[in-house]
mmCIF file of C-alpha atoms in Angstrom:
data_model
loop_
_atom_site.group_PDB
_atom_site.id
_atom_site.type_symbol
_atom_site.label_atom_id
_atom_site.label_comp_id
_atom_site.label_asym_id
_atom_site.label_seq_id
_atom_site.Cartn_x
_atom_site.Cartn_y
_atom_site.Cartn_z
ATOM 1 C CA MET A 1 -23.861 177.441 -62.779
ATOM 2 C CA MET A 2 -23.137 174.195 -64.627
ATOM 3 C CA LYS A 3 -21.546 171.443 -62.600
ATOM 4 C CA PRO A 4 -17.922 170.474 -63.489
ATOM 5 C CA PHE A 5 -18.760 166.903 -64.245
ATOM 6 C CA MET A 6 -21.280 167.965 -66.985
ATOM 7 C CA HIS A 7 -18.628 170.453 -68.320
ATOM 8 C CA ALA A 8 -16.133 167.620 -68.633
ATOM 9 C CA GLN A 9 -18.705 165.276 -70.298
ATOM 10 C CA LEU A 10 -19.710 167.897 -72.864
ATOM 11 C CA GLU A 11 -16.076 168.685 -73.761
ATOM 12 C CA ARG A 12 -15.770 164.961 -74.545
ATOM 13 C CA PHE A 13 -18.577 165.244 -77.053
ATOM 14 C CA ALA A 14 -16.935 168.180 -78.720
ATOM 15 C CA GLN A 15 -13.660 166.218 -79.111
ATOM 16 C CA ARG A 16 -15.534 163.146 -80.355
ATOM 17 C CA LEU A 17 -17.187 165.291 -83.052
ATOM 18 C CA GLU A 18 -13.856 166.312 -84.411
ATOM 19 C CA GLU A 19 -12.785 162.665 -84.502
ATOM 20 C CA LEU A 20 -15.908 161.643 -86.350
ATOM 21 C CA ASP A 21 -15.602 164.497 -88.847
ATOM 22 C CA PHE A 22 -12.099 163.287 -89.569
ATOM 23 C CA LEU A 23 -13.179 159.587 -89.880
ATOM 24 C CA LEU A 24 -16.045 160.347 -92.202
ATOM 25 C CA SER A 25 -13.889 162.549 -94.408
ATOM 26 C CA LYS A 26 -11.379 159.735 -95.233
ATOM 27 C CA GLU A 27 -11.515 158.620 -98.842
ATOM 28 C CA ASP A 28 -11.749 154.927 -98.098
ATOM 29 C CA ILE A 29 -14.689 155.281 -95.678
ATOM 30 C CA MET A 30 -17.317 154.244 -98.218
ATOM 31 C CA GLN A 31 -15.593 150.890 -98.864
ATOM 32 C CA ASP A 32 -16.971 149.594 -95.475
ATOM 33 C CA MET A 33 -20.590 150.564 -95.667
ATOM 34 C CA LYS A 34 -21.526 148.967 -92.313
ATOM 35 C CA GLN A 35 -18.830 150.996 -90.572
ATOM 36 C CA PHE A 36 -19.914 154.177 -92.454
ATOM 37 C CA LEU A 37 -23.492 153.691 -91.247
ATOM 38 C CA VAL A 38 -22.398 153.225 -87.620
ATOM 39 C CA LEU A 39 -20.212 156.308 -87.684
ATOM 40 C CA SER A 40 -22.880 158.366 -89.498
ATOM 41 C CA ARG A 41 -25.458 157.528 -86.765
ATOM 42 C CA GLU A 42 -23.121 158.366 -83.990
ATOM 43 C CA HIS A 43 -22.217 161.582 -85.765
ATOM 44 C CA ALA A 44 -25.825 162.678 -86.012
ATOM 45 C CA ASP A 45 -26.298 161.966 -82.168
ATOM 46 C CA VAL A 46 -23.083 163.547 -81.141
ATOM 47 C CA ALA A 47 -23.584 166.677 -83.393
ATOM 48 C CA VAL A 48 -26.906 167.489 -81.528
ATOM 49 C CA ILE A 49 -25.180 167.626 -78.245
ATOM 50 C CA ALA A 50 -22.037 169.339 -79.495
ATOM 51 C CA SER A 51 -24.039 172.135 -81.276
ATOM 52 C CA ARG A 52 -26.103 172.815 -78.150
ATOM 53 C CA TRP A 53 -22.844 172.901 -76.100
ATOM 54 C CA LEU A 54 -21.397 175.382 -78.527
ATOM 55 C CA ARG A 55 -24.441 177.576 -78.221
ATOM 56 C CA TYR A 56 -24.199 177.402 -74.441
ATOM 57 C CA GLN A 57 -20.559 178.561 -74.542
ATOM 58 C CA ALA A 58 -21.405 181.379 -76.891
ATOM 59 C CA CYS A 59 -24.289 182.394 -74.685
ATOM 60 C CA GLN A 60 -21.969 182.546 -71.723
ATOM 61 C CA VAL A 61 -19.574 184.829 -73.406
ATOM 62 C CA GLU A 62 -22.457 187.167 -74.552
ATOM 63 C CA ALA A 63 -23.815 187.128 -70.960
ATOM 64 C CA GLN A 64 -20.401 188.087 -69.585
ATOM 65 C CA SER A 65 -20.210 190.937 -72.088
ATOM 66 C CA ALA A 66 -23.680 192.122 -71.231
ATOM 67 C CA GLN A 67 -22.833 192.000 -67.491
ATOM 68 C CA LYS A 68 -19.603 194.005 -67.971
ATOM 69 C CA MET A 69 -21.474 196.636 -70.103
ATOM 70 C CA LEU A 70 -24.150 197.009 -67.399
ATOM 71 C CA GLU A 71 -21.560 197.407 -64.576
ATOM 72 C CA GLU A 72 -19.721 200.124 -66.792
ATOM 73 C CA LEU A 73 -23.011 201.950 -67.471
ATOM 74 C CA ASN A 74 -24.024 201.994 -63.835
ATOM 75 C CA GLN A 75 -20.723 203.628 -62.970
ATOM 76 C CA GLU A 76 -21.451 206.488 -65.470
ATOM 77 C CA ASP A 77 -23.866 209.338 -64.819
ATOM 78 C CA SER A 78 -27.085 207.332 -64.965
ATOM 79 C CA GLU A 79 -29.151 210.505 -64.846
ATOM 80 C CA MET A 80 -28.444 211.044 -68.569
ATOM 81 C CA ALA A 81 -31.429 209.760 -70.486
ATOM 82 C CA GLU A 82 -29.312 207.944 -73.133
ATOM 83 C CA MET A 83 -27.207 206.144 -70.503
ATOM 84 C CA ALA A 84 -30.286 205.115 -68.523
ATOM 85 C CA GLU A 85 -31.788 203.715 -71.748
ATOM 86 C CA MET A 86 -28.629 201.805 -72.688
ATOM 87 C CA ALA A 87 -28.409 200.398 -69.112
ATOM 88 C CA GLU A 88 -32.009 199.060 -69.296
ATOM 89 C CA MET A 89 -31.258 197.459 -72.710
ATOM 90 C CA ALA A 90 -28.176 195.772 -71.272
ATOM 91 C CA LYS A 91 -30.174 194.597 -68.302
ATOM 92 C CA GLU A 92 -32.911 193.032 -70.587
ATOM 93 C CA GLU A 93 -30.415 191.385 -72.827
ATOM 94 C CA LEU A 94 -28.568 189.883 -69.736
ATOM 95 C CA GLN A 95 -31.912 188.598 -68.305
ATOM 96 C CA SER A 96 -32.747 187.057 -71.718
ATOM 97 C CA LEU A 97 -29.355 185.334 -71.956
ATOM 98 C CA GLU A 98 -29.583 184.028 -68.341
ATOM 99 C CA ARG A 99 -32.987 182.490 -69.294
ATOM 100 C CA GLU A 100 -31.518 180.921 -72.397
ATOM 101 C CA LEU A 101 -28.534 179.541 -70.418
ATOM 102 C CA GLU A 102 -30.929 177.970 -67.978
ATOM 103 C CA GLN A 103 -32.961 176.298 -70.716
ATOM 104 C CA LEU A 104 -29.778 175.142 -72.510
ATOM 105 C CA GLU A 105 -28.352 173.551 -69.309
ATOM 106 C CA ALA A 106 -31.657 171.636 -68.716
ATOM 107 C CA GLU A 107 -31.591 170.488 -72.366
ATOM 108 C CA LEU A 108 -27.989 169.377 -72.173
ATOM 109 C CA GLN A 109 -28.763 167.509 -68.921
ATOM 110 C CA ARG A 110 -31.393 165.577 -70.735
ATOM 111 C CA LEU A 111 -29.224 164.821 -73.794
ATOM 112 C CA LEU A 112 -26.425 163.434 -71.554
ATOM 113 C CA LEU A 113 -28.735 160.861 -69.898
ATOM 114 C CA PRO A 114 -28.380 157.281 -71.109
ATOM 115 C CA LYS A 115 -31.097 156.265 -73.495
ATOM 116 C CA ASP A 116 -33.098 153.086 -73.339
ATOM 117 C CA PRO A 117 -33.285 151.819 -77.040
ATOM 118 C CA ASP A 118 -36.670 150.150 -76.178
ATOM 119 C CA ASP A 119 -38.205 153.570 -75.293
ATOM 120 C CA GLU A 120 -39.111 154.170 -79.045
ATOM 121 C CA ARG A 121 -40.863 150.908 -79.351
ATOM 122 C CA ASN A 122 -44.593 150.065 -79.332
ATOM 123 C CA ALA A 123 -45.718 148.148 -76.189
ATOM 124 C CA PHE A 124 -47.993 145.482 -74.891
ATOM 125 C CA LEU A 125 -49.902 146.578 -71.831
ATOM 126 C CA GLU A 126 -51.243 143.781 -69.656
ATOM 127 C CA ILE A 127 -53.718 144.222 -66.744
ATOM 128 C CA ARG A 128 -54.634 141.386 -64.298
ATOM 129 C CA ALA A 129 -57.236 141.436 -61.531
ATOM 130 C CA GLY A 130 -55.678 140.698 -58.130
ATOM 131 C CA THR A 131 -57.162 140.781 -54.666
ATOM 132 C CA GLY A 132 -60.726 141.853 -54.423
ATOM 133 C CA GLY A 133 -62.635 139.409 -56.645
ATOM 134 C CA ASP A 134 -65.313 141.093 -58.848
ATOM 135 C CA GLU A 135 -64.428 144.544 -57.619
ATOM 136 C CA SER A 136 -60.780 144.074 -58.774
ATOM 137 C CA ALA A 137 -61.961 142.785 -62.268
ATOM 138 C CA LEU A 138 -64.228 145.980 -62.664
ATOM 139 C CA PHE A 139 -61.177 148.054 -61.670
ATOM 140 C CA ALA A 140 -59.114 146.294 -64.269
ATOM 141 C CA GLY A 141 -61.775 147.434 -66.818
ATOM 142 C CA ASP A 142 -61.490 150.998 -65.475
ATOM 143 C CA LEU A 143 -57.642 150.950 -65.882
ATOM 144 C CA LEU A 144 -58.038 149.658 -69.498
ATOM 145 C CA ARG A 145 -60.372 152.491 -70.345
ATOM 146 C CA MET A 146 -58.062 155.000 -68.706
ATOM 147 C CA TYR A 147 -54.968 153.855 -70.761
ATOM 148 C CA MET A 148 -57.096 153.620 -73.955
ATOM 149 C CA ARG A 149 -58.468 157.226 -73.381
ATOM 150 C CA TYR A 150 -54.870 158.471 -72.858
ATOM 151 C CA ALA A 151 -53.751 156.742 -76.059
ATOM 152 C CA GLU A 152 -56.589 158.403 -77.958
ATOM 153 C CA LYS A 153 -55.551 161.857 -76.594
ATOM 154 C CA VAL A 154 -51.912 161.488 -77.811
ATOM 155 C CA GLY A 155 -52.732 159.827 -81.113
ATOM 156 C CA TRP A 156 -51.661 156.218 -80.408
ATOM 157 C CA LYS A 157 -53.474 153.187 -81.796
ATOM 158 C CA CYS A 158 -54.790 150.428 -79.587
ATOM 159 C CA GLU A 159 -55.561 146.760 -80.389
ATOM 160 C CA LEU A 160 -57.027 144.320 -78.045
ATOM 161 C CA ILE A 161 -54.888 141.117 -78.146
ATOM 162 C CA SER A 162 -56.653 138.945 -75.514
ATOM 163 C CA GLU A 163 -59.266 139.261 -72.827
ATOM 164 C CA SER A 164 -60.821 137.302 -70.150
ATOM 165 C CA GLU A 165 -63.980 138.858 -68.952
ATOM 166 C CA SER A 166 -65.441 138.541 -65.494
ATOM 167 C CA GLU A 167 -69.149 137.718 -64.774
ATOM 168 C CA LEU A 168 -70.044 141.202 -63.585
ATOM 169 C CA GLY A 169 -68.109 143.014 -66.353
ATOM 170 C CA GLY A 170 -64.490 144.066 -66.220
ATOM 171 C CA PHE A 171 -61.652 141.732 -66.789
ATOM 172 C CA LYS A 172 -59.769 139.059 -65.041
ATOM 173 C CA GLU A 173 -56.947 139.588 -67.536
ATOM 174 C CA VAL A 174 -56.599 141.770 -70.633
ATOM 175 C CA VAL A 175 -53.764 142.439 -72.964
ATOM 176 C CA LEU A 176 -53.527 145.571 -75.204
ATOM 177 C CA ARG A 177 -51.118 146.419 -78.019
ATOM 178 C CA ILE A 178 -50.347 150.096 -78.204
ATOM 179 C CA GLU A 179 -48.628 151.572 -81.406
ATOM 180 C CA GLY A 180 -47.222 154.985 -81.680
ATOM 181 C CA PRO A 181 -44.087 157.070 -81.029
ATOM 182 C CA ARG A 182 -42.204 156.390 -77.745
ATOM 183 C CA VAL A 183 -45.086 154.340 -76.354
ATOM 184 C CA TYR A 184 -42.848 152.192 -74.102
ATOM 185 C CA GLY A 185 -40.848 155.157 -72.980
ATOM 186 C CA ALA A 186 -44.032 156.840 -71.863
ATOM 187 C CA LEU A 187 -45.688 153.918 -70.205
ATOM 188 C CA LYS A 188 -42.946 151.729 -68.828
ATOM 189 C CA PHE A 189 -43.237 153.052 -65.194
ATOM 190 C CA GLU A 190 -46.869 151.969 -65.030
ATOM 191 C CA SER A 191 -45.683 148.356 -64.357
ATOM 192 C CA GLY A 192 -46.480 147.317 -60.775
ATOM 193 C CA GLY A 193 -49.431 146.987 -58.331
ATOM 194 C CA HIS A 194 -52.336 149.511 -58.625
ATOM 195 C CA ARG A 195 -54.548 149.665 -55.561
ATOM 196 C CA VAL A 196 -58.158 151.065 -55.521
ATOM 197 C CA GLN A 197 -60.223 152.285 -52.556
ATOM 198 C CA ARG A 198 -63.827 152.707 -53.159
ATOM 199 C CA VAL A 199 -67.462 151.629 -52.401
ATOM 200 C CA PRO A 200 -68.290 148.643 -54.850
ATOM 201 C CA THR A 201 -71.513 148.728 -56.705
ATOM 202 C CA THR A 202 -72.435 145.416 -54.909
ATOM 203 C CA GLU A 203 -71.834 146.847 -51.504
ATOM 204 C CA SER A 204 -75.220 147.650 -49.767
ATOM 205 C CA GLN A 205 -73.766 148.992 -46.616
ATOM 206 C CA GLY A 206 -71.737 151.784 -48.291
ATOM 207 C CA ARG A 207 -68.453 150.429 -46.922
ATOM 208 C CA ILE A 208 -65.200 151.289 -48.631
ATOM 209 C CA HIS A 209 -63.324 148.228 -50.024
ATOM 210 C CA THR A 210 -59.635 147.919 -51.068
ATOM 211 C CA SER A 211 -58.681 145.812 -54.069
ATOM 212 C CA ALA A 212 -55.943 145.645 -56.450
ATOM 213 C CA CYS A 213 -54.756 144.997 -60.013
ATOM 214 C CA THR A 214 -51.333 144.479 -61.507
ATOM 215 C CA VAL A 215 -50.081 146.156 -64.724
ATOM 216 C CA ALA A 216 -47.130 145.000 -66.831
ATOM 217 C CA VAL A 217 -45.931 147.061 -69.752
ATOM 218 C CA MET A 218 -43.553 145.276 -72.174
ATOM 219 C CA PRO A 219 -41.740 146.534 -75.239
ATOM 220 C CA GLU A 220 -42.859 144.919 -78.522
ATOM 221 C CA PRO A 221 -39.931 142.706 -79.420
ATOM 222 C CA ASP A 222 -37.738 143.482 -82.343
ATOM 223 C CA GLU A 223 -38.292 140.627 -84.852
ATOM 224 C CA HIS A 224 -34.570 140.661 -85.785
ATOM 225 C CA ALA A 225 -33.164 140.913 -82.237
ATOM 226 C CA SER A 226 -35.601 139.053 -80.147
ATOM 227 C CA VAL A 227 -34.927 135.961 -78.122
ATOM 228 C CA GLN A 228 -34.638 132.769 -80.187
ATOM 229 C CA ILE A 229 -37.218 130.098 -79.080
ATOM 230 C CA ASN A 230 -36.916 126.313 -79.864
ATOM 231 C CA PRO A 231 -40.169 125.281 -81.482
ATOM 232 C CA ALA A 232 -39.979 121.948 -79.562
ATOM 233 C CA ASP A 233 -40.340 124.041 -76.368
ATOM 234 C CA LEU A 234 -43.813 125.315 -77.366
ATOM 235 C CA ARG A 235 -47.169 123.801 -76.851
ATOM 236 C CA ILE A 236 -49.787 125.342 -79.126
ATOM 237 C CA ASP A 237 -53.645 124.870 -78.381
ATOM 238 C CA THR A 238 -56.430 126.207 -80.397
ATOM 239 C CA TYR A 239 -59.978 126.753 -78.990
ATOM 240 C CA ARG A 240 -63.068 128.673 -79.715
ATOM 241 C CA ALA A 241 -63.048 132.217 -78.650
ATOM 242 C CA SER A 242 -65.514 133.705 -76.215
ATOM 243 C CA GLY A 243 -66.769 137.197 -75.386
ATOM 244 C CA ALA A 244 -66.651 140.072 -77.855
ATOM 245 C CA GLY A 245 -66.166 139.395 -81.481
ATOM 246 C CA GLY A 246 -69.530 138.533 -82.956
ATOM 247 C CA GLN A 247 -71.245 135.310 -83.631
ATOM 248 C CA HIS A 248 -68.995 134.169 -86.379
ATOM 249 C CA ILE A 249 -65.981 133.778 -84.029
ATOM 250 C CA ASN A 250 -67.545 130.997 -82.023
ATOM 251 C CA LYS A 251 -67.923 128.711 -84.989
ATOM 252 C CA THR A 252 -64.256 127.970 -85.535
ATOM 253 C CA ASP A 253 -61.304 127.152 -83.268
ATOM 254 C CA SER A 254 -59.644 130.379 -84.191
ATOM 255 C CA ALA A 255 -58.278 131.434 -80.787
ATOM 256 C CA VAL A 256 -54.709 130.347 -80.063
ATOM 257 C CA ARG A 257 -52.909 129.711 -76.801
ATOM 258 C CA ILE A 258 -49.088 129.115 -76.702
ATOM 259 C CA THR A 259 -47.186 127.735 -73.708
ATOM 260 C CA HIS A 260 -43.471 128.044 -73.362
ATOM 261 C CA ILE A 261 -42.840 124.761 -71.525
ATOM 262 C CA PRO A 262 -39.406 125.641 -69.887
ATOM 263 C CA THR A 263 -40.712 128.735 -68.193
ATOM 264 C CA GLY A 264 -44.376 127.994 -68.045
ATOM 265 C CA ILE A 265 -45.085 131.453 -69.561
ATOM 266 C CA VAL A 266 -48.404 131.539 -71.569
ATOM 267 C CA ALA A 267 -49.834 133.838 -74.220
ATOM 268 C CA GLU A 268 -53.054 133.799 -76.136
ATOM 269 C CA CYS A 269 -54.944 135.747 -78.784
ATOM 270 C CA GLN A 270 -58.471 135.584 -79.846
ATOM 271 C CA ASP A 271 -58.931 138.938 -81.350
ATOM 272 C CA ASP A 272 -58.812 137.970 -85.035
ATOM 273 C CA ARG A 273 -60.900 135.525 -87.187
ATOM 274 C CA SER A 274 -57.800 134.057 -88.528
ATOM 275 C CA GLN A 275 -56.003 131.331 -86.523
ATOM 276 C CA HIS A 276 -52.780 132.154 -88.389
ATOM 277 C CA ARG A 277 -52.853 135.841 -87.388
ATOM 278 C CA ASN A 278 -53.881 134.988 -83.740
ATOM 279 C CA LYS A 279 -50.896 132.645 -83.548
ATOM 280 C CA ALA A 280 -48.513 135.368 -84.849
ATOM 281 C CA LYS A 281 -49.934 137.992 -82.251
ATOM 282 C CA ALA A 282 -49.779 135.407 -79.466
ATOM 283 C CA MET A 283 -46.183 134.573 -80.373
ATOM 284 C CA GLN A 284 -45.242 138.257 -80.057
ATOM 285 C CA VAL A 285 -46.792 138.602 -76.608
ATOM 286 C CA LEU A 286 -45.074 135.294 -75.621
ATOM 287 C CA VAL A 287 -41.617 136.675 -76.628
ATOM 288 C CA ALA A 288 -42.379 140.052 -74.930
ATOM 289 C CA ARG A 289 -43.213 138.151 -71.719
ATOM 290 C CA ILE A 290 -40.045 136.002 -71.850
ATOM 291 C CA GLN A 291 -37.940 139.127 -72.479
ATOM 292 C CA GLU A 292 -39.778 140.971 -69.700
ATOM 293 C CA LYS A 293 -38.893 138.099 -67.302
ATOM 294 C CA ASP A 294 -35.236 138.358 -68.220
ATOM 295 C CA ARG A 295 -35.321 142.174 -67.842
ATOM 296 C CA LEU A 296 -37.042 141.944 -64.480
ATOM 297 C CA GLU A 297 -34.489 139.397 -63.093
ATOM 298 C CA ARG A 298 -31.674 141.811 -64.193
ATOM 299 C CA SER A 299 -33.472 144.694 -62.728
ATOM 300 C CA MET A 300 -33.873 142.880 -59.362
ATOM 301 C CA LYS A 301 -30.186 142.174 -59.277
ATOM 302 C CA GLU A 302 -29.393 145.789 -59.887
ATOM 303 C CA ALA A 303 -31.859 146.908 -57.271
ATOM 304 C CA ALA A 304 -30.012 144.780 -54.684
ATOM 305 C CA THR A 305 -27.069 147.072 -55.145
ATOM 306 C CA ARG A 306 -28.787 150.327 -55.667
ATOM 307 C CA LYS A 307 -32.514 150.810 -54.913
ATOM 308 C CA GLY A 308 -33.982 153.183 -57.569
ATOM 309 C CA LEU A 309 -36.747 155.582 -56.645
ATOM 310 C CA ILE A 310 -38.979 154.275 -59.566
ATOM 311 C CA GLY A 311 -38.428 150.583 -58.548
ATOM 312 C CA SER A 312 -37.997 147.413 -60.695
ATOM 313 C CA GLY A 313 -41.450 147.217 -62.334
ATOM 314 C CA ASP A 314 -42.100 143.954 -60.392
ATOM 315 C CA ARG A 315 -45.829 143.133 -60.016
ATOM 316 C CA SER A 316 -45.339 142.922 -56.197
ATOM 317 C CA ASP A 317 -44.373 146.596 -56.107
ATOM 318 C CA ARG A 318 -47.398 148.595 -54.880
ATOM 319 C CA ILE A 319 -46.892 151.750 -56.969
ATOM 320 C CA ARG A 320 -50.181 153.702 -56.792
ATOM 321 C CA THR A 321 -53.330 154.185 -54.948
ATOM 322 C CA TYR A 322 -56.687 155.340 -56.418
ATOM 323 C CA ASN A 323 -58.926 156.694 -53.653
ATOM 324 C CA PHE A 324 -62.303 157.430 -55.080
ATOM 325 C CA PRO A 325 -64.029 158.846 -51.911
ATOM 326 C CA GLN A 326 -61.387 161.483 -51.659
ATOM 327 C CA GLY A 327 -60.898 161.842 -55.458
ATOM 328 C CA ARG A 328 -57.238 161.278 -54.921
ATOM 329 C CA LEU A 329 -54.439 159.600 -56.873
ATOM 330 C CA THR A 330 -51.110 158.967 -54.991
ATOM 331 C CA ASP A 331 -48.029 157.543 -56.625
ATOM 332 C CA HIS A 332 -45.991 156.232 -53.761
ATOM 333 C CA ARG A 333 -42.666 156.074 -55.599
ATOM 334 C CA ILE A 334 -42.421 159.908 -56.128
ATOM 335 C CA ASN A 335 -44.770 161.006 -53.439
ATOM 336 C CA LEU A 336 -47.064 162.714 -55.996
ATOM 337 C CA THR A 337 -50.657 163.292 -54.855
ATOM 338 C CA LEU A 338 -53.297 164.634 -57.198
ATOM 339 C CA TYR A 339 -56.879 165.436 -56.340
ATOM 340 C CA LYS A 340 -58.366 165.040 -59.756
ATOM 341 C CA LEU A 341 -59.095 161.309 -59.931
ATOM 342 C CA SER A 342 -62.157 161.586 -62.112
ATOM 343 C CA GLN A 343 -60.078 163.342 -64.912
ATOM 344 C CA ILE A 344 -57.246 160.839 -64.560
ATOM 345 C CA MET A 345 -59.639 158.007 -65.045
ATOM 346 C CA GLU A 346 -60.816 159.694 -68.200
ATOM 347 C CA GLY A 347 -57.224 159.586 -69.532
ATOM 348 C CA ASP A 348 -55.678 162.747 -68.136
ATOM 349 C CA LEU A 349 -52.462 160.878 -67.326
ATOM 350 C CA ALA A 350 -49.836 163.338 -68.598
ATOM 351 C CA GLU A 351 -48.896 164.939 -65.235
ATOM 352 C CA VAL A 352 -48.374 161.576 -63.603
ATOM 353 C CA LEU A 353 -46.281 160.210 -66.521
ATOM 354 C CA LEU A 354 -44.164 163.358 -66.747
ATOM 355 C CA GLY A 355 -43.592 163.239 -62.935
ATOM 356 C CA LEU A 356 -42.269 159.661 -63.205
ATOM 357 C CA GLN A 357 -40.088 160.557 -66.306
ATOM 358 C CA HIS A 358 -38.563 163.633 -64.414
ATOM 359 C CA ALA A 359 -37.838 161.452 -61.323
ATOM 360 C CA GLN A 360 -35.963 158.952 -63.506
ATOM 361 C CA GLU A 361 -34.000 161.789 -65.163
ATOM 362 C CA SER A 362 -33.015 162.947 -61.726
ATOM 363 C CA GLU A 363 -31.889 159.523 -60.718
ATOM 364 C CA GLN A 364 -29.848 159.129 -63.965
ATOM 365 C CA LEU A 365 -28.172 162.516 -63.542
ATOM 366 C CA GLU A 366 -27.218 161.650 -59.940
ATOM 367 C CA ALA A 367 -25.759 158.436 -61.128
ATOM 368 C CA LEU A 368 -23.965 160.247 -64.037
ATOM 369 C CA GLU A 369 -22.601 162.760 -61.572
ATOM 370 C CA VAL A 370 -21.326 160.102 -59.128
ATOM 371 C CA GLY A 371 -19.758 158.182 -62.023
ATOM 372 C CA GLY A 372 -18.193 161.457 -63.262
ATOM 373 C CA LEU A 373 -16.713 162.282 -59.888
ATOM 374 C CA THR A 374 -15.378 158.756 -59.508
ATOM 375 C CA HIS A 375 -13.902 158.836 -62.926
ATOM 376 C CA GLY A 376 -12.432 162.205 -62.210
ATOM 377 C CA ALA A 377 -10.887 161.017 -58.889
#
């Protein structure tokens, strides 16, 4: 049975749709094109929820009719073949309608949840080796491969922006740009500390070591709405790229490092032969990092008043353990444990990401209900 607060919320959407229909039907609406576009976009969003709500209500009426018919038929002489057949049909219809009502309620719950406008954006994924020296850098390389494999599975495009390789392979730091539908929305809960427990290849005694990496997922900034940076606050250095990229790349100072002096935030790119393109990419990463710093500060303030299950995305949050001897992955935020670590490291991340999204939806729904009850009181 649908909760009263949801019922009240959905009724408001139905009323709002009527208001928008009226406003968009006015003769002078086209004179203000900006206002027309705002109302049209809202109408499209509200219409989706209102139409599903209308179907839910119709479904309820049909289910009540089927229930009443079934009760009446059960009171008749059920030994008659025709009556028994009709009762069975009514029962099947009722079961089908109850299933549809359940699906519609779940869909309406999701539609009511507040949306993060950044969810639709591409993202920068940054991995940094932490405690554990060479083993941590090797694990950073494993994480990079895991995310790239997952991106490949879902049809996203990956582009390496910058990398700092370690001596034994792996990375001290690596930044990846991922392009595709809802990249940030799918990966944003990957931000935080990732701990690995395994026997390093350099370990002769076969002892298990614990090391860690940090991951930060940042939405790619909107060029029109991103933070404004004073050029005087930037220091731009060029240098010769190292590592992957072929011999040609070492002959010119094509790599670019940009430092934002007031915050000390640094971004670099050495992926392209063109210094101009590297500078543009580094600038994008820099803006994303500055915006992420602002977002994190806001999130920490909010967390002080209400500690969310998912956490703030701070690097110091230890979010996940990868235990290789046991073949186990544990996400500590949602108490999810999966014994299929080898498949996960090959990019089978769907179950983990879905679990985190469902946890966030439950949190949001709880907050919506509390807000609805408070408003109702």
